[in-house]
Short mmCIF file of C-alpha atoms in Angstrom, two decimals:
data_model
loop_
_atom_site.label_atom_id
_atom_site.label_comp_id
_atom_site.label_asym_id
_atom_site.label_seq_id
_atom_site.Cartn_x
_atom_site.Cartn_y
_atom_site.Cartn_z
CA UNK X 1 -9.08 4.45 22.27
CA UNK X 2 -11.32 5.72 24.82
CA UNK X 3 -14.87 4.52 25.33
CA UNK X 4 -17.27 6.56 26.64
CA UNK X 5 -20.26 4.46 27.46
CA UNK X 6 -20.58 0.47 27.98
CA UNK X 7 -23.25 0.55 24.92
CA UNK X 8 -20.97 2.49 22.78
CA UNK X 9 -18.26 -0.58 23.57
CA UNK X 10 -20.45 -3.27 22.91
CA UNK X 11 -21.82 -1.34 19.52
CA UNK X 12 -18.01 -0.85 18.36
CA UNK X 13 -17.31 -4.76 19.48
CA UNK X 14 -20.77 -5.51 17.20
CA UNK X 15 -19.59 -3.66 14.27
CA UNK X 16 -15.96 -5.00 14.66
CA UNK X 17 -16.61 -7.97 14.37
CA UNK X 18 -19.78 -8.64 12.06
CA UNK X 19 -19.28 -10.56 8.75
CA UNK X 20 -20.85 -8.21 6.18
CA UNK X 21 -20.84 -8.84 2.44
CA UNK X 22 -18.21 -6.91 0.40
CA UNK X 23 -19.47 -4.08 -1.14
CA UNK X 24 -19.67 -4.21 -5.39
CA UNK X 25 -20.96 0.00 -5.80
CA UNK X 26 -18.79 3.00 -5.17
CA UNK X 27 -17.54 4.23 -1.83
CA UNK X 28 -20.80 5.37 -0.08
CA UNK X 29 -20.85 8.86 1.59
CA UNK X 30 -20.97 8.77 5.23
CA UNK X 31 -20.41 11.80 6.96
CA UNK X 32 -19.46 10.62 10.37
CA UNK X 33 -16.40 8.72 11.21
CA UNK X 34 -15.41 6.22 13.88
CA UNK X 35 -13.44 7.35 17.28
CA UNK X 36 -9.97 6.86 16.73
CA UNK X 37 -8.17 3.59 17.28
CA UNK X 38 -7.38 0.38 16.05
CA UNK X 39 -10.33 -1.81 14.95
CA UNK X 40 -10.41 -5.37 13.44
CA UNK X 41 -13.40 -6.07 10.62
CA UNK X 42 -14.14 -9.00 8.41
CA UNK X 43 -15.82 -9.03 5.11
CA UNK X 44 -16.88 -11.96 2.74
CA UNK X 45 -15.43 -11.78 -0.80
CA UNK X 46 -14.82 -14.03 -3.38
CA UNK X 47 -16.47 -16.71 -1.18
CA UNK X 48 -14.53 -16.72 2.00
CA UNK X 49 -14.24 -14.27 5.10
CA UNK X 50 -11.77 -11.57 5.03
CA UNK X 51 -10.54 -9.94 7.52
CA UNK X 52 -8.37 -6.63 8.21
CA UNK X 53 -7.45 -3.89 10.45
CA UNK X 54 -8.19 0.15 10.32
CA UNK X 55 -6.08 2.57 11.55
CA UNK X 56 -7.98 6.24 12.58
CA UNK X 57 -5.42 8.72 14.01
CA UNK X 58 -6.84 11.34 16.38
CA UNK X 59 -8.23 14.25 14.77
CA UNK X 60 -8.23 12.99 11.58
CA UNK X 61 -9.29 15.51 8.86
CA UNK X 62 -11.82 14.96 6.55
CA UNK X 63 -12.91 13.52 3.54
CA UNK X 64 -9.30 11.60 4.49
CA UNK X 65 -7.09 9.34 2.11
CA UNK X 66 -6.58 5.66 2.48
CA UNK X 67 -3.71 3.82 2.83
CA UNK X 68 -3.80 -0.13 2.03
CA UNK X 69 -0.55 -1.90 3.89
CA UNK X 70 -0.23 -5.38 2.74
CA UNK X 71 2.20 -7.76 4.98
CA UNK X 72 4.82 -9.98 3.40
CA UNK X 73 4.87 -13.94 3.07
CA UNK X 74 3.83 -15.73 6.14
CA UNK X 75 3.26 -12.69 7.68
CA UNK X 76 -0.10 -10.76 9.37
CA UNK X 77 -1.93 -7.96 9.12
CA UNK X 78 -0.86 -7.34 12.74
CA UNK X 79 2.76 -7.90 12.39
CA UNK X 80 2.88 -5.20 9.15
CA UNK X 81 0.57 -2.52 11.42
CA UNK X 82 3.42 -2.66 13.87
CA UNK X 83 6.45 -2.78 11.57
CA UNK X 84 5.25 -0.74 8.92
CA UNK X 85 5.68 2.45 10.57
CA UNK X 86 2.46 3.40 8.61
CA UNK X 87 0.60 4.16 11.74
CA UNK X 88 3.40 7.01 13.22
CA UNK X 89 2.81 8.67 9.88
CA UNK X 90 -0.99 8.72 10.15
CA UNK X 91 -0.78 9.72 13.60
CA UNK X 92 1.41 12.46 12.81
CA UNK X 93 -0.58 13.98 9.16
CA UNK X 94 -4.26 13.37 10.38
CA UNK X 95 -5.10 13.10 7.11
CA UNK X 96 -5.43 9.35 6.15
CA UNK X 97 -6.64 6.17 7.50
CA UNK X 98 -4.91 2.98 6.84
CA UNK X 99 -5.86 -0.59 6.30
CA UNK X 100 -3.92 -3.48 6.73
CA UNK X 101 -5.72 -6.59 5.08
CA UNK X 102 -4.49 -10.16 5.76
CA UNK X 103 -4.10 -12.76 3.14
CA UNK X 104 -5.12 -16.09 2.47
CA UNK X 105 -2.78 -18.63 3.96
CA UNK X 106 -1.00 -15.48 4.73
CA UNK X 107 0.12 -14.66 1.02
CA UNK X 108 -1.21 -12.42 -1.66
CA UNK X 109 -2.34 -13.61 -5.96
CA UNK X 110 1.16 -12.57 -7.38
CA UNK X 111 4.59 -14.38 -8.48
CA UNK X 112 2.97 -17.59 -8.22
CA UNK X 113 1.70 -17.48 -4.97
CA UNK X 114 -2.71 -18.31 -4.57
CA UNK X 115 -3.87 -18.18 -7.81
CA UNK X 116 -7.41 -18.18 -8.37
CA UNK X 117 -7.92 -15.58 -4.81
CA UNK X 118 -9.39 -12.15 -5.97
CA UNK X 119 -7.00 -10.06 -3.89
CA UNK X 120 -7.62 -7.58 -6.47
CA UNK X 121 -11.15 -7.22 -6.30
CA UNK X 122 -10.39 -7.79 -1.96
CA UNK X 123 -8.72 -4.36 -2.17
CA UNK X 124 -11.95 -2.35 -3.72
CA UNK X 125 -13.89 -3.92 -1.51
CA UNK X 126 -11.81 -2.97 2.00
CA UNK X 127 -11.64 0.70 0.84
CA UNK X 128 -15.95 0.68 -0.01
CA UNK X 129 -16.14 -0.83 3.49
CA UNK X 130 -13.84 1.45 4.88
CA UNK X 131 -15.80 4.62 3.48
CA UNK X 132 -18.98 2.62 5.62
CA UNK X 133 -16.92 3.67 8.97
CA UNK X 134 -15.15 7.17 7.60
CA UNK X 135 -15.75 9.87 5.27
CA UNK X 136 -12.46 8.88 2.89
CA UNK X 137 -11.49 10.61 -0.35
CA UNK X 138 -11.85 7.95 -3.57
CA UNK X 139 -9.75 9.70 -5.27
CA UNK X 140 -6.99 9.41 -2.57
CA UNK X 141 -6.18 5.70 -2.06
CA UNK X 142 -2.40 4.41 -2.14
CA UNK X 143 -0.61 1.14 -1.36
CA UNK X 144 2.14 -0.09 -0.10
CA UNK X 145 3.47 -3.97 1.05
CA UNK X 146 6.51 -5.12 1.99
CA UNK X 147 8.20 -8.29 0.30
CA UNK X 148 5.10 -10.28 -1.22
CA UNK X 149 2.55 -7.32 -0.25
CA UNK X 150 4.90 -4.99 -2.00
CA UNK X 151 4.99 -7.33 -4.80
CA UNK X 152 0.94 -7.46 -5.24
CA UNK X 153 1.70 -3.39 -4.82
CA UNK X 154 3.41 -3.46 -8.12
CA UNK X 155 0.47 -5.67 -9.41
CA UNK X 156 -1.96 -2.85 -8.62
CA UNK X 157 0.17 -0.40 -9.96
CA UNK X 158 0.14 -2.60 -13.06
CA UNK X 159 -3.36 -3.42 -13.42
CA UNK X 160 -5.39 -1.91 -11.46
CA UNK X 161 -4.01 2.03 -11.68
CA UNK X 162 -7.46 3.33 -12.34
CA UNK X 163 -8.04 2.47 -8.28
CA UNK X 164 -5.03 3.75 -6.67
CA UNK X 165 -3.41 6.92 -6.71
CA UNK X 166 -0.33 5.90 -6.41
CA UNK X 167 1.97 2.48 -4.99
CA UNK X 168 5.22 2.12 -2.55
CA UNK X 169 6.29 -1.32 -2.60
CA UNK X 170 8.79 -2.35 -0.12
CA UNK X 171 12.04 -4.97 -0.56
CA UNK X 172 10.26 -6.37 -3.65
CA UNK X 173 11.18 -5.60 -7.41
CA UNK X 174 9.12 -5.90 -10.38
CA UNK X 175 9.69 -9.65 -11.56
CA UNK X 176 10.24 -11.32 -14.88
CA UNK X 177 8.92 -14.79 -13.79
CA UNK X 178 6.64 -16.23 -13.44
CA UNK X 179 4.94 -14.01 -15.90
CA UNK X 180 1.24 -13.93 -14.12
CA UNK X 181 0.25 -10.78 -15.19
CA UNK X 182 1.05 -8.09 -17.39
CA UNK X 183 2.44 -4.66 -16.35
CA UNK X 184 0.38 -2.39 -18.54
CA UNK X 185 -0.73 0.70 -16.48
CA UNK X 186 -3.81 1.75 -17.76
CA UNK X 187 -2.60 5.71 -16.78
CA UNK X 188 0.64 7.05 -15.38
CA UNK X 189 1.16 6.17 -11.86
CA UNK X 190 3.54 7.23 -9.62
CA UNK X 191 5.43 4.07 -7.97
CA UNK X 192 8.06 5.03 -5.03
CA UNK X 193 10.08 1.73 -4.64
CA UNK X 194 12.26 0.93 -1.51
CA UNK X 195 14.81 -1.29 -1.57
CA UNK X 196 17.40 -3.26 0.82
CA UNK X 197 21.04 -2.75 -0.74
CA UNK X 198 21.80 -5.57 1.66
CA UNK X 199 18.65 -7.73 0.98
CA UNK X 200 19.69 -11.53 0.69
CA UNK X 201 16.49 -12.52 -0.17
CA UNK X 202 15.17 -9.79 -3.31
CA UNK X 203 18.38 -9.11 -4.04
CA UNK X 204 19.22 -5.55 -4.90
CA UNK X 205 20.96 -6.65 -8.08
CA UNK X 206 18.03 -8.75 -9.03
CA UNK X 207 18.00 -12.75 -9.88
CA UNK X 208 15.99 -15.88 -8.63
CA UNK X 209 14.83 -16.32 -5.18
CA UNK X 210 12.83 -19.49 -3.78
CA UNK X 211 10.53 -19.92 -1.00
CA UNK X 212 7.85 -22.31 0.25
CA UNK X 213 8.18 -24.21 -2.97
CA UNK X 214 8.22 -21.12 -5.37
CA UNK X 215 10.73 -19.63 -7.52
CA UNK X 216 10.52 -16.26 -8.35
CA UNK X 217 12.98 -14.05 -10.93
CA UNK X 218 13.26 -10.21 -10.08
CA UNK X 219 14.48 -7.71 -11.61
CA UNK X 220 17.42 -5.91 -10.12
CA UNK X 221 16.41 -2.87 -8.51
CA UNK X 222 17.26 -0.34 -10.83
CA UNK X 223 16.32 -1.81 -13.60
CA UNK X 224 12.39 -1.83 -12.03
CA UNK X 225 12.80 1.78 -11.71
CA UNK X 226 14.10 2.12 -14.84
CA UNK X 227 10.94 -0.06 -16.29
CA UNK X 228 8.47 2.04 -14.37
CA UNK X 229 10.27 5.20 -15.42
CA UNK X 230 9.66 3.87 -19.23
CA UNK X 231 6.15 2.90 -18.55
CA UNK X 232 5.24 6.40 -17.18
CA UNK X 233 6.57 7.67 -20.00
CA UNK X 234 9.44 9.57 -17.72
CA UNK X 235 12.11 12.21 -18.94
CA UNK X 236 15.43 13.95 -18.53
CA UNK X 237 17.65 12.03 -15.52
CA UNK X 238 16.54 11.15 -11.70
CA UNK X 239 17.42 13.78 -9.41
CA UNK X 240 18.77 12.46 -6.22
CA UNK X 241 15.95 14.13 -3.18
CA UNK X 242 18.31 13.01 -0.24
CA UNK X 243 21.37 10.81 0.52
CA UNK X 244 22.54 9.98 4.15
CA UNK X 245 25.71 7.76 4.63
CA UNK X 246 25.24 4.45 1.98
CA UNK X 247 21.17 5.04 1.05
CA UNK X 248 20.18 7.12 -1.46
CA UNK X 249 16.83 8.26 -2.70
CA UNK X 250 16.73 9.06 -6.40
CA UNK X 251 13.58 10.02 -8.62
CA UNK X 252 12.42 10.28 -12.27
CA UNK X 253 10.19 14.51 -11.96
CA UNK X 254 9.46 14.75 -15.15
CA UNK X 255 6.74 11.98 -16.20
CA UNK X 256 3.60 11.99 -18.04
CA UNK X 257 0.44 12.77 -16.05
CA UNK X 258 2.91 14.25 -13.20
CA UNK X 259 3.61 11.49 -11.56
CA UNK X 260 7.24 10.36 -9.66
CA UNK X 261 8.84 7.31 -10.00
CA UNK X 262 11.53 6.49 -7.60
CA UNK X 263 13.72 4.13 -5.98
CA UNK X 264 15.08 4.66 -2.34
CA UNK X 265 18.32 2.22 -1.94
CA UNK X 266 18.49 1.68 1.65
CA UNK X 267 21.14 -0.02 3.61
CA UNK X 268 18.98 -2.67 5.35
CA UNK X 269 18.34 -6.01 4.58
CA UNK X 270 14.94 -7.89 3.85
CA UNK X 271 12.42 -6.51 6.05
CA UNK X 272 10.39 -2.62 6.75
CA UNK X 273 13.51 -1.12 6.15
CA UNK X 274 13.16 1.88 8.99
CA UNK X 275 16.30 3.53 10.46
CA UNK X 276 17.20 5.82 12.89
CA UNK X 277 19.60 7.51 9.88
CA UNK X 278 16.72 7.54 6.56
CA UNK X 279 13.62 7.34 8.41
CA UNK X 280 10.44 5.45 7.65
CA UNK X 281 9.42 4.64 4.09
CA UNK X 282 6.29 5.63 5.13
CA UNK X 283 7.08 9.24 5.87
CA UNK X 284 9.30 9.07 2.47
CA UNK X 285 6.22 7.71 0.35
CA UNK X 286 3.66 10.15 2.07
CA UNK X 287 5.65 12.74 0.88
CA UNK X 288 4.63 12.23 -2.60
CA UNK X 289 1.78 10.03 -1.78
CA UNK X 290 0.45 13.03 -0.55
CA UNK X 291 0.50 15.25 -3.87
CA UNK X 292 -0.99 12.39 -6.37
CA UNK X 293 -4.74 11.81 -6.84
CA UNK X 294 -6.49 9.04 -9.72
CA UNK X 295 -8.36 10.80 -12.57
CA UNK X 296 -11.62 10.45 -12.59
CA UNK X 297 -11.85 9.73 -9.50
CA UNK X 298 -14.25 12.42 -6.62
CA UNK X 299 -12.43 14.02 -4.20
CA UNK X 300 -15.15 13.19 -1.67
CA UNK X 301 -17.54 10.23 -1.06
CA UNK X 302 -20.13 12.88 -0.26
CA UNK X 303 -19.87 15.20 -2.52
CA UNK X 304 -22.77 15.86 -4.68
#
């Protein structure tokens, strides 16, 4: 990012870096937006200081859509901003910013892990401070994690679908124990799932994985789409949108609300799952990401 003046640094560096309490109202309208670059903020919520980092591509086009990218276990906010492949795709639409929070002990409130952290309520309160810094559209805000994130991305998609437009969790299934929370949509929501055919830890065919002291059971990988596919209330058979060599990318068109569900079965193991041969699964889940907005929901944080 360029910097044009020495004040204008140290005012960026200010605002970077100033603890400021999480927002509990609507996105606010702002009708400026930050320079584009890569910009660390914290936040207190739920009692402790947050932190994350914002993505703004170069001539980005507003009101613009936000895109929450939550790491896996053990993992950073850092580490998923450079392996997500989320900020290519900004860089290349202009149309949405992206966040990428970190989590407590580096972990996220599902399958066990840090109950008792309002991760939930941590993503409402990222986008409201986001729309602080850029004129965003509400009703325009996805998410997306791989392993653990992409676990608390089925979460959202389960609880908390009146906030997000629309989910793309990555190497992670939906999972049958433990049972923390129930999957009960409160609308159709279109859920894009990607998933490692040669994934040793979420395996593709589903079963019980343990790590750092917890035991999770997934479901295979179809049989989450097929769950998500019932839950949206989906019809007639998946239609497969593109196969190269062993991955496939199938998904369920007709759903209530117009929504997609689908599952992309990639040949890579547990990890972002990019290739030279599919692509990102951030340029795959943009592509419907792009076409799915929450009810209810304005299309702009200023309009009137």
């Amino acid at each position: 990012m360029t910097i044009r003046s020495p004040l204008g640094a140290l005012a960026l560096a200010i605002a970077a870096l100033a603890v400021l309490p999480a927002a509990d109202a609507a996105p606010v309208c702002n009708t400026s937006t930050v320079a584009a670059g890569n910009f660390t903020y914290t936040l207190s919520h739920g009692g402790r200081t947050r932190s994350y980092r914002l993505h703004v591509p170069r001539n980005l086009v507003t009101p613009a859509s936000v895109v929450l990218s939550l790491h896996g276990l053990g993992s950073t906010a850092s580490s998923q901003q450079s392996g997500s492949g989320w900020d290519t795709t900004s860089d290349a639409q202009r149309s949405f910013v992206v966040a990428y929070p970190d989590g407590v002990d580096n972990a996220w409130n599902v399958a066990g892990f840090n109950p008792g952290v309002d991760d939930a309520g941590l993503m409402k309160a990222i986008v409201d401070h986001v729309s602080q810094r850029v004129r965003i559209a509400p009703n325009r805000v996805y998410i997306s994690g791989t392993s653990l994130g992409g676990g608390f991305s089925h979460k959202m998609a389960c609880t908390q679908a009146e906030e997000f437009a629309a989910a793309a969790p990555v190497v992670f299934h939906l999972h049958s124990s433990p049972q923390d929370y129930t999957c009960a949509p409160s609308r159709p929501i279109s859920v894009l799932e990607y998933a490692g055919t040669r994934d040793l830890l979420v395996r593709y065919e589903g079963g019980t994985s343990s790590v750092q002291g917890h035991t999770v059971t997934h479901l295979s990988a179809n049989a989450s789409f097929q769950k998500w596919a019932q839950l949206n209330g989906c019809t007639g058979t998946p239609v497969t949108t593109w196969s190269v060599l062993s991955s496939t990318n199938k998904q369920y068109q007709q759903c209530r609300g117009g929504v997609v569900v689908g599952l992309a079965s990639l040949a890579c193991g547990h990890g972002y799952c990019a290739s030279t041969s599919f692509g990102r699964p951030s340029d795959d889940a943009w592509q419907v990401f792009k076409t799915q907005v929450t009810p209810g929901k304005p299309a702009d944080a200023c309009a009137p």
